[in-house]
Amino acid sequence: MRLSAHLGHLVFGLTLALGLTAAQAQSPIIIKFSHVTASDTPKGRAADKFKELAEQKTGGKVKVEVYPNSTLYKDKEELEALQLGSVQMLAPSLAKFGPLGVKEFEVFDLPYILPDREALRKVVDGPMGASLLKKLEPKGFIGLAYWDNGFKQMTANKPLLLPADFRGQKMRIQSSKVLDSQFRALGAIPQVMAFSEVYQALQTGVVDGTENTASNIYTQKMHEVQKHLTNSNHGYIGYAVIVNKGFWDGLPADIRGQLDAAMKESTIYANEIAKRDNDDALEAIRKAGKTEIHTLTPEQTAAWRKALVAVHRDMASRIGKEVIQSFYEATGFDPNKS
Ligand code: LMR
């Protein structure tokens, strides 16, 4: 025991003397990747793909441990854990960076701002996507990629067909002020809650309803405790894959390059599977037969848009007018057109 402690010190001393970082000294290098969704979601499958590719490309010098479904940390805790270096990689939803002080990401939460995935690609693969990721660095994070999930649907125990149907409904939201404003614009009562707590809150009536992508609704079994789903596609959920900056900068350059390549490939994979995963999940919700699925008429959609586009103006001072404007330019969204 004592001998091994001595040896440990010796190796540590030698490591420092050779100028190696803690990451290099550890063999294999461990990347703990914590996330909150189930493994069979777009994010869960992309995280597993990254693990496979990273271990393969580094020839086993890196081991990725994926912890899905909030098994390690919930939403808020995982960001703190990444800052502290207790985990090395996360993929939080873009709606969860506001409390960290990076409010610009909430532009993605503005209702209807992304008409389709093509528009999304123009934003995240262009200069705007890169400049948003840069804003994470002063917080101790490096943004490596954007991973897709999809468009959100509304659920509740009553049909939500017109803005007036939301009045007084308690709706669970992610920690985004834009989402808070979105539900207030509909006369609902928003409540921030960790993703891992949503099923129980819906089941026990702590909240009446929520919004999420079909893949998240289905894999968390929310549809079992929600009688109605509106196929509204009124907003978007996607992710920023982030790493602890100290950890990443401390990696040997060749390994960092291999991990970058693994991330590029898993991002292509993530963005390829996301739409189908959500389409399949919506179909599975339909088949489960517990939730009535409503499709809005063009008149109902117009009423939602009219009520919700006002949120863009209300949130301009928080997000930044120029950020919203560049988003409009990239996506072709026109707030004056219904
Ligand atoms: C949510 O909290 O609803 C989502 O951000 C969960 C996720 O990571 O997709």
CSV table of N, CA and C and ligand atoms in Angstrom, one decimal, residues 36-37 43 75 91-93 96 149 172 174 193-195 198 211-213 216 222 237 239, ligand 1:
chain,number,residue,atom,x,y,z
A,36,VAL,N,-29.1,13.8,-20.4
A,36,VAL,CA,-30.4,13.7,-19.6
A,36,VAL,C,-31.4,12.9,-20.4
A,37,THR,N,-31.2,12.6,-21.7
A,37,THR,CA,-32.3,11.9,-22.4
A,37,THR,C,-32.0,10.4,-22.4
A,43,LYS,N,-30.1,12.3,-29.3
A,43,LYS,CA,-28.9,12.7,-28.5
A,43,LYS,C,-28.2,11.4,-28.0
A,75,ASP,N,-30.2,18.5,-15.2
A,75,ASP,CA,-29.8,19.6,-16.1
A,75,ASP,C,-28.9,20.6,-15.5
A,91,ALA,N,-24.1,17.5,-23.7
A,91,ALA,CA,-24.8,18.0,-24.9
A,91,ALA,C,-26.1,18.6,-24.4
A,92,PRO,N,-26.1,19.7,-23.7
A,92,PRO,CA,-27.3,20.3,-23.2
A,92,PRO,C,-28.1,21.0,-24.3
A,93,SER,N,-29.4,21.0,-24.1
A,93,SER,CA,-30.2,21.7,-25.1
A,93,SER,C,-29.9,23.2,-25.1
A,96,LYS,N,-30.8,25.8,-22.5
A,96,LYS,CA,-30.3,25.7,-21.1
A,96,LYS,C,-29.1,26.6,-20.8
A,149,ASN,N,-32.1,17.8,-32.6
A,149,ASN,CA,-33.2,16.9,-32.1
A,149,ASN,C,-34.4,17.2,-33.1
A,172,ARG,N,-44.7,22.9,-18.0
A,172,ARG,CA,-43.3,22.7,-17.7
A,172,ARG,C,-42.4,23.3,-18.8
A,174,GLN,N,-38.1,24.3,-20.1
A,174,GLN,CA,-36.7,24.3,-19.8
A,174,GLN,C,-36.3,25.7,-19.3
A,193,MET,N,-38.4,23.3,-14.8
A,193,MET,CA,-38.2,22.0,-14.1
A,193,MET,C,-37.2,21.1,-14.9
A,194,ALA,N,-36.4,20.4,-14.1
A,194,ALA,CA,-35.4,19.5,-14.7
A,194,ALA,C,-36.2,18.5,-15.6
A,195,PHE,N,-35.5,18.1,-16.7
A,195,PHE,CA,-36.1,17.1,-17.6
A,195,PHE,C,-36.5,15.8,-16.9
A,198,VAL,N,-40.0,15.6,-15.2
A,198,VAL,CA,-41.3,16.0,-15.9
A,198,VAL,C,-42.3,14.9,-15.9
A,211,GLU,N,-44.1,21.0,-23.4
A,211,GLU,CA,-43.8,21.0,-24.9
A,211,GLU,C,-42.5,20.2,-25.0
A,212,ASN,N,-42.4,19.4,-26.0
A,212,ASN,CA,-41.1,18.7,-26.2
A,212,ASN,C,-41.2,18.0,-27.6
A,213,THR,N,-40.1,17.4,-28.0
A,213,THR,CA,-40.0,16.7,-29.3
A,213,THR,C,-40.7,15.3,-29.1
A,216,ASN,N,-38.5,12.8,-27.2
A,216,ASN,CA,-38.4,12.9,-25.8
A,216,ASN,C,-39.7,12.6,-25.1
A,222,MET,N,-44.1,10.3,-21.4
A,222,MET,CA,-45.0,11.5,-21.1
A,222,MET,C,-46.4,11.2,-21.7
A,237,ILE,N,-35.8,22.1,-30.6
A,237,ILE,CA,-34.9,21.6,-29.6
A,237,ILE,C,-33.6,21.0,-30.3
A,239,TYR,N,-29.0,20.8,-29.6
A,239,TYR,CA,-28.0,20.7,-28.6
A,239,TYR,C,-26.6,21.3,-29.0
B,1,LMR,C1,-35.8,19.1,-22.0
B,1,LMR,O1,-35.3,19.5,-20.9
B,1,LMR,O2,-37.0,19.1,-22.2
B,1,LMR,C2,-34.8,18.8,-23.1
B,1,LMR,O3,-33.8,19.7,-23.1
B,1,LMR,C3,-34.2,17.5,-22.8
B,1,LMR,C4,-33.1,17.2,-23.9
B,1,LMR,O4,-32.0,17.2,-23.5
B,1,LMR,O5,-33.5,16.9,-25.0
